[in-house]
Structure formats: structure tokens, C-alpha cells
PDB file of C-alpha atoms in Angstrom:
ATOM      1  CA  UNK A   1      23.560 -49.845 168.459  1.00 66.00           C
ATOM      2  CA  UNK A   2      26.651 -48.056 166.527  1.00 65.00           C
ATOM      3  CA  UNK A   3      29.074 -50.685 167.912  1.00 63.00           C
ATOM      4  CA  UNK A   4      26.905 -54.097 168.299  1.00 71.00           C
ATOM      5  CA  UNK A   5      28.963 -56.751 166.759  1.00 72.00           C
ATOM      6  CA  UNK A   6      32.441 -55.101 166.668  1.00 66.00           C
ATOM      7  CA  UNK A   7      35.090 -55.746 169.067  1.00 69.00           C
ATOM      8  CA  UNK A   8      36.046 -52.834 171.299  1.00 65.00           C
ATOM      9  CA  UNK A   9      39.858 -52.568 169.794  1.00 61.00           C
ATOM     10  CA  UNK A  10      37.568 -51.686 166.151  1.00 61.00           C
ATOM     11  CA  UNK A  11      36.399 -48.577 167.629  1.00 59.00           C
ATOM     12  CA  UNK A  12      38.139 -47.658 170.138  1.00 66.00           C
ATOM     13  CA  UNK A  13      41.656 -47.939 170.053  1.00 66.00           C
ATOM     14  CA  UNK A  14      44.076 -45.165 168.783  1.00 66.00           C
ATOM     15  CA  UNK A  15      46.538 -44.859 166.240  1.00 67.00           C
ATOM     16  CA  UNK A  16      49.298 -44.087 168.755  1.00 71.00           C
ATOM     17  CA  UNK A  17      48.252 -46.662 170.556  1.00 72.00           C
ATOM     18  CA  UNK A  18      51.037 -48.682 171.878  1.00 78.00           C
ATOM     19  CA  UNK A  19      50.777 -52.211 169.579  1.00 79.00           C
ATOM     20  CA  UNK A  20      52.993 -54.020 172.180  1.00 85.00           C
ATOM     21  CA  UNK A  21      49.440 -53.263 174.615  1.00 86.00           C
ATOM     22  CA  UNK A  22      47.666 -54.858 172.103  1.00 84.00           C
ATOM     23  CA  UNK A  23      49.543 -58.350 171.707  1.00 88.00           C
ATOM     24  CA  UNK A  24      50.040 -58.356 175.132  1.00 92.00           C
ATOM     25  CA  UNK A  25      46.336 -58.375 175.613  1.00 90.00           C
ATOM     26  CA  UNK A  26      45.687 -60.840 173.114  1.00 90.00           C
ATOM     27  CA  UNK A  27      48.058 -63.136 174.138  1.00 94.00           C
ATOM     28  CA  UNK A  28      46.907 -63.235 177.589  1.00 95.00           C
ATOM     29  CA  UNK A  29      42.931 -63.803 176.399  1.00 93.00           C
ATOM     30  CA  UNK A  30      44.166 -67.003 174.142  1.00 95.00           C
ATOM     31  CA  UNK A  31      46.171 -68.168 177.547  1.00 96.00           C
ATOM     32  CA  UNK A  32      43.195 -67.586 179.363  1.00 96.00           C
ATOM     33  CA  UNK A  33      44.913 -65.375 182.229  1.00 96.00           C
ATOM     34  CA  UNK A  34      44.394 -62.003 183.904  1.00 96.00           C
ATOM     35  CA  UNK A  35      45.935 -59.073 183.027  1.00 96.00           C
ATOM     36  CA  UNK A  36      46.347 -55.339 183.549  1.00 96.00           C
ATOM     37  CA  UNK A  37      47.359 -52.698 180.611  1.00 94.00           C
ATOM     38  CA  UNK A  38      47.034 -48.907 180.313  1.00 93.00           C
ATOM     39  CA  UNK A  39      46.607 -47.412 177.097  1.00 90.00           C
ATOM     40  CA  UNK A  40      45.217 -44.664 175.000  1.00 88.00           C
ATOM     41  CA  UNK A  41      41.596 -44.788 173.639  1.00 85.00           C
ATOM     42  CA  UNK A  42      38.718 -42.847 171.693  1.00 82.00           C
ATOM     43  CA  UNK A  43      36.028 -41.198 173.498  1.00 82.00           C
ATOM     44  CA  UNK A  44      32.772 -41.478 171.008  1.00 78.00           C
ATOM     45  CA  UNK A  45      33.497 -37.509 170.576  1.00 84.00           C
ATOM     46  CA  UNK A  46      36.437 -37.885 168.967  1.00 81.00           C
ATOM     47  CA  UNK A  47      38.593 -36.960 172.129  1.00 86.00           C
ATOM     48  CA  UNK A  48      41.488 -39.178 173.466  1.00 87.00           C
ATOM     49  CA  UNK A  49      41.766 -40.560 176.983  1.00 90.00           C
ATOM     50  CA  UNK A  50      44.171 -42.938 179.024  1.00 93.00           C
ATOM     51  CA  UNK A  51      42.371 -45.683 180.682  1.00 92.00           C
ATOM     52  CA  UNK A  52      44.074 -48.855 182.978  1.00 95.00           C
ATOM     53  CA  UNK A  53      42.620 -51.845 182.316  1.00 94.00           C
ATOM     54  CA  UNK A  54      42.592 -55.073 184.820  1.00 97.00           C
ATOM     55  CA  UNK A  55      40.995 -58.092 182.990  1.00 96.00           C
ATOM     56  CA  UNK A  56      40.007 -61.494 185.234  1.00 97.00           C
ATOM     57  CA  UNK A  57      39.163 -65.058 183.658  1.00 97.00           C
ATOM     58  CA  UNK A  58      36.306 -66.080 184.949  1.00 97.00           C
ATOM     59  CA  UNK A  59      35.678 -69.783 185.272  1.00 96.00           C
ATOM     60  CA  UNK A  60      32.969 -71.846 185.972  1.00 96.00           C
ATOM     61  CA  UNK A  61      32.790 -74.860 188.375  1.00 96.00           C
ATOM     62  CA  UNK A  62      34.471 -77.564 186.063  1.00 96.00           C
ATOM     63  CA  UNK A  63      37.133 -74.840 185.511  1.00 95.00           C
ATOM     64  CA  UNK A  64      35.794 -74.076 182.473  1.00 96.00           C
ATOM     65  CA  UNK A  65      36.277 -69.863 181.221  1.00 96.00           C
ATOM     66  CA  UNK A  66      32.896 -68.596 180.491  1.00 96.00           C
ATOM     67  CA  UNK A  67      33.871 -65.044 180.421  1.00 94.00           C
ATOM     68  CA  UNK A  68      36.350 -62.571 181.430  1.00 95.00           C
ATOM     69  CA  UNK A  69      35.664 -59.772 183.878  1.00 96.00           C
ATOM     70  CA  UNK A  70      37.030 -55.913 182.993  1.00 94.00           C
ATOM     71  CA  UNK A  71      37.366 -53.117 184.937  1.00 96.00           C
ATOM     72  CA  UNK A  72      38.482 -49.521 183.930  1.00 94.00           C
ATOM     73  CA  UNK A  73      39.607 -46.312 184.885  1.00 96.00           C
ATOM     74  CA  UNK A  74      40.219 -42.797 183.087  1.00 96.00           C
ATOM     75  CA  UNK A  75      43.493 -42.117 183.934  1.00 97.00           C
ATOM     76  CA  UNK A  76      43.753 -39.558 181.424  1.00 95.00           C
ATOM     77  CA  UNK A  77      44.637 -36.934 184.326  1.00 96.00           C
ATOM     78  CA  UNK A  78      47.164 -38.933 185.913  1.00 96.00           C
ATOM     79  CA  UNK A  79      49.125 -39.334 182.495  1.00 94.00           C
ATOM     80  CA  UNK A  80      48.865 -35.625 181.564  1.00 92.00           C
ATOM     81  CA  UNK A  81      50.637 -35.432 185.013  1.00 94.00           C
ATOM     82  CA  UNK A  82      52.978 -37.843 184.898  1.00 94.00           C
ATOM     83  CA  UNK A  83      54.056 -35.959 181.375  1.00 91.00           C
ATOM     84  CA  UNK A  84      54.083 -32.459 181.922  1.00 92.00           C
ATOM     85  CA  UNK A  85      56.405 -33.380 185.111  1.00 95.00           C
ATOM     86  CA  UNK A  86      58.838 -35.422 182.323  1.00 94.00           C
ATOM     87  CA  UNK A  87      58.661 -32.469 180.671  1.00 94.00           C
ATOM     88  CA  UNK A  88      59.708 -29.935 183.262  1.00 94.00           C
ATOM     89  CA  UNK A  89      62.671 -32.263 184.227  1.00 95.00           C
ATOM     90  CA  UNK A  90      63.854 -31.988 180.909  1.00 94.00           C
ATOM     91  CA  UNK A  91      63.260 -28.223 180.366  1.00 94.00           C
ATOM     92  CA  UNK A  92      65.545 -28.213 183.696  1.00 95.00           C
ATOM     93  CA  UNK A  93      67.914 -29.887 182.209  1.00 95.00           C
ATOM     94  CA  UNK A  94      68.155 -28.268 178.756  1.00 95.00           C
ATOM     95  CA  UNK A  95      68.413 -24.983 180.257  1.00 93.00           C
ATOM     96  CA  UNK A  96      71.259 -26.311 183.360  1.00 95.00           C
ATOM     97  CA  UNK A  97      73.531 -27.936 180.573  1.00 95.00           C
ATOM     98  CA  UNK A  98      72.929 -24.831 177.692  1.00 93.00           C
ATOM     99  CA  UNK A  99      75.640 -22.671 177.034  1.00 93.00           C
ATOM    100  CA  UNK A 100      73.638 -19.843 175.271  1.00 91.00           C
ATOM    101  CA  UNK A 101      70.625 -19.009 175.240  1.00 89.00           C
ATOM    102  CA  UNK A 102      70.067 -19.719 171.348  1.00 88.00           C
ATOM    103  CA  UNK A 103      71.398 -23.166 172.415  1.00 89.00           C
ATOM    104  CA  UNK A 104      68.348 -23.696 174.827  1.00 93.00           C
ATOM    105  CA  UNK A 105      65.982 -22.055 172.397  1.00 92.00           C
ATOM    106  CA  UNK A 106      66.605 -24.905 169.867  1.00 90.00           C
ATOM    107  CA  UNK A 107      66.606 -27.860 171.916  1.00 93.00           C
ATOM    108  CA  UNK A 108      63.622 -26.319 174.324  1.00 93.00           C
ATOM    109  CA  UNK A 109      61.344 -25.587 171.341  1.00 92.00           C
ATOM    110  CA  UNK A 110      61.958 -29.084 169.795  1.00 92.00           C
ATOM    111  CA  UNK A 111      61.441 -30.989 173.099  1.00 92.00           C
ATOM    112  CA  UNK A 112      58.162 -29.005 173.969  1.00 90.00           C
ATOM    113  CA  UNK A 113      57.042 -29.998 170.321  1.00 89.00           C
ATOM    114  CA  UNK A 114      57.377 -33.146 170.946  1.00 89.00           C
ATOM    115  CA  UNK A 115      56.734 -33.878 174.285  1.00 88.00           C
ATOM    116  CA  UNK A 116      52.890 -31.841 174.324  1.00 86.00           C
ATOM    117  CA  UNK A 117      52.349 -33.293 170.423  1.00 84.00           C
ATOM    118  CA  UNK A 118      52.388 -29.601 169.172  1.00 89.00           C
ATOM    119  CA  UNK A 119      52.835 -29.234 165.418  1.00 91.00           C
ATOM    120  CA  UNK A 120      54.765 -25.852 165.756  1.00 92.00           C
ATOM    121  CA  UNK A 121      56.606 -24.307 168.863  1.00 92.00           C
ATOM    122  CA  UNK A 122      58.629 -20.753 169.045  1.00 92.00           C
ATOM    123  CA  UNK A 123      60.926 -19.186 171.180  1.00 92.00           C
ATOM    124  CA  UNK A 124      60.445 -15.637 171.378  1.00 90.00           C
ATOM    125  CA  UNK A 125      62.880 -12.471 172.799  1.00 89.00           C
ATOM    126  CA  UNK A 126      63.197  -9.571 172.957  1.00 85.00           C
ATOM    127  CA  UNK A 127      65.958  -8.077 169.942  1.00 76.00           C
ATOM    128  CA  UNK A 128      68.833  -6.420 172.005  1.00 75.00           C
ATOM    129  CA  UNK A 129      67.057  -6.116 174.716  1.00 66.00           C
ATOM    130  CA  UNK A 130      64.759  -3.471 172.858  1.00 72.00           C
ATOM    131  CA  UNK A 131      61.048  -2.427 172.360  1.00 78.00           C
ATOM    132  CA  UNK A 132      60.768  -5.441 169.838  1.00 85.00           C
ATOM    133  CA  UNK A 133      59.906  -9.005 169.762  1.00 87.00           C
ATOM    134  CA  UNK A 134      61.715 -11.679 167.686  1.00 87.00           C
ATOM    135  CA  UNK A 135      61.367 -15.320 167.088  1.00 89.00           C
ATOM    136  CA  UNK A 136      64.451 -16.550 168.311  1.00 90.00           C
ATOM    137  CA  UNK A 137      64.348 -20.191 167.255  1.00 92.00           C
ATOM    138  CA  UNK A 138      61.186 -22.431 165.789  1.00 93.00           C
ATOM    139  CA  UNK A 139      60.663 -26.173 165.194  1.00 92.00           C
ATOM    140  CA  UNK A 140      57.987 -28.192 163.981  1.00 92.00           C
ATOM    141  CA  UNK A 141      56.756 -31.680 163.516  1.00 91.00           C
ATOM    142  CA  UNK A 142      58.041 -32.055 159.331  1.00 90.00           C
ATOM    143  CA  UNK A 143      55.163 -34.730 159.136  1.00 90.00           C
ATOM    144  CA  UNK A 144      52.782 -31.998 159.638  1.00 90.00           C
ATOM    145  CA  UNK A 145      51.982 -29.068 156.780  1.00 92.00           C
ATOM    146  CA  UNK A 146      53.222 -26.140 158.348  1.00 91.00           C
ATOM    147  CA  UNK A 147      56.870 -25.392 157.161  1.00 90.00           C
ATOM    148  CA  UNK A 148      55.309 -22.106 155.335  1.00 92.00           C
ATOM    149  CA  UNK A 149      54.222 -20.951 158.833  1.00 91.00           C
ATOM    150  CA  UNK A 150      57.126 -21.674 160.941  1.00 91.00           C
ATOM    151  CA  UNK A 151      59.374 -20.062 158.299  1.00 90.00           C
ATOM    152  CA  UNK A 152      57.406 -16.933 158.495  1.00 90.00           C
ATOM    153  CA  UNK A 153      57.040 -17.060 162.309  1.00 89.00           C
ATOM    154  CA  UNK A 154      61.194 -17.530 162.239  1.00 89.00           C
ATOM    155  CA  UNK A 155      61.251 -13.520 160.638  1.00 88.00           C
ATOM    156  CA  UNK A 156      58.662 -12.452 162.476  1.00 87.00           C
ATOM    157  CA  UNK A 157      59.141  -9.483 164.508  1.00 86.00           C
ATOM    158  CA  UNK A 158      56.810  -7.180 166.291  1.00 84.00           C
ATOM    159  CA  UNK A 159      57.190  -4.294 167.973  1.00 83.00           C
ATOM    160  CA  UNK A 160      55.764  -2.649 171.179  1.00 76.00           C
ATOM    161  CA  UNK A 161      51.910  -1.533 171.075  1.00 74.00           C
ATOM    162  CA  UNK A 162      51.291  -4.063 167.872  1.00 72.00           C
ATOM    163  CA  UNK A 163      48.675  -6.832 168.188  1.00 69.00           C
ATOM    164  CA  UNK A 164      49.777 -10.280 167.659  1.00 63.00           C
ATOM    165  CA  UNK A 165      47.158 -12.153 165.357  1.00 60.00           C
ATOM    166  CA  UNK A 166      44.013 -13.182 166.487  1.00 54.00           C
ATOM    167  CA  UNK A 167      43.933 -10.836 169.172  1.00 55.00           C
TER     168      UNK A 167
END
């Protein structure tokens, strides 16, 4: 009953959704052709999911369209897949090209960041290759609120035997 009447883009579409999908789709229902699409949806929970999408005309005998035919499948696993491979070749590559360390720190933290949609990632050493642990390099998404944290994680340093928080 919660989504009689609205079209499924209303509800189930995502914000990162890609827009080109959208028009694409749209386009090919006024032309009255097929089409497949993959793109990123809602679950009713709230929870995101990759689906491909192959959509059919369906005609009746006087060539008419009456309808169009979907069908769809989570793909969700596949695209986590596909990503976290992307990922690793760039890792690769950060750490084959860096001259330093503190050079891959910066560019590894940043490209995890943004590659797994983290708001905040840290790369963490150990200080002269003692008994403590220091944040060697942090970045963060600046459209998220959490330049107080990452500035304190940047001076954070523990030492052996003490508990990181939450634990």
C-alpha cells in the first residue's frame, strides 16, 4: 500500500544514483524500445543495493505497446567485487610508484576514503620503530562533520598495553 500510485524512481532511486541511468531510461520508454541499465537503489530498510535492469516493449497484435516487461537482479555482490578489486589495483599502484612511505600514507588513506565512501581513514605506524603507535597521515571526506576527529586522530598516539577506544 506505501507505494500505490508512485512511480518506482519516487521511492526507490538513490541520491548517487547515476542521472545519465535515469534519462537513458526515460528516453528509451518515450521511444518505446528495450533497454538494459544497472544502477543503485533503496531497499525498503533503508539499505542500498545494485540491481541490472533489462526492460522489453511489449506489443500487442496491431503493434500496438500495451506494456513493458522488467526483469531484475541484485547485483549488489558483483559491484562490491568489481570495486574492492579497483581498489586493490590502485593500492598496488600507489604503493609501486611511492617514494616514502609518508608519500603512500597520504595518497593510500585518501583513495581508500574515497573509493569504500568512508568519511575518515588513518594510516597508522609504529614511531621509530618503537613500543608506540602514531597516526601517520589522515584524510577525510570535508563534506562530512568530522575535521575535529581526524585532527585529533592526526596526534594521536598510543602506546603498548593501552586500549584503543571502544574496546
Amino acid at each position: 500500500e506505501e507505494v500505490i500510485g508512485r512511480q518506482p524512481g519516487d521511492f526507490l532511486r538513490c541520491p548517487e544514483a547515476d542521472p545519465g541511468a535515469d534519462n537513458f531510461m526515460n528516453q528509451c520508454l518515450q521511444q518505446q524500445r528495450g533497454f538494459r541499465v544497472e544502477m543503485l537503489n533503496y531497499h525498503r530498510s533503508g539499505r542500498k543495493y545494485w540491481i541490472s535492469m533489462e526492460v522489453q516493449p511489449v506489443f500487442n497484435d496491431a503493434g500496438i505497446l500495451t506494456n513493458f516487461m522488467a526483469i531484475e537482479a541484485d547485483i549488489t555482490e558483483r559491484v562490491r567485487n568489481d570495486q574492492r578489486r579497483t581498489l586493490q589495483l590502485a593500492a598496488s599502484r600507489i604503493l609501486a610508484d611511492a617514494r616514502s612511505v609518508e608519500e603512500a600514507a597520504s595518497r593510500l588513506v585518501r583513495r581508500l576514503c574515497q573509493g569504500l565512501g568512508w568519511a575518515v581513514s588513518g594510516f597508522w605506524t609504529l614511531k621509530d620503530d618503537g613500543p608506540s603507535l602514531h597516526c601517520l597521515d589522515v584524510w577525510f571526506d570535508p563534506s562530512k562533520p568530522v575535521t575535529e576527529f581526524a585532527a585529533q586522530t592526526r596526534h594521536r598516539t598510543f602506546t603498548r598495553g593501552q586500549s584503543l577506544v571502544g574496546r
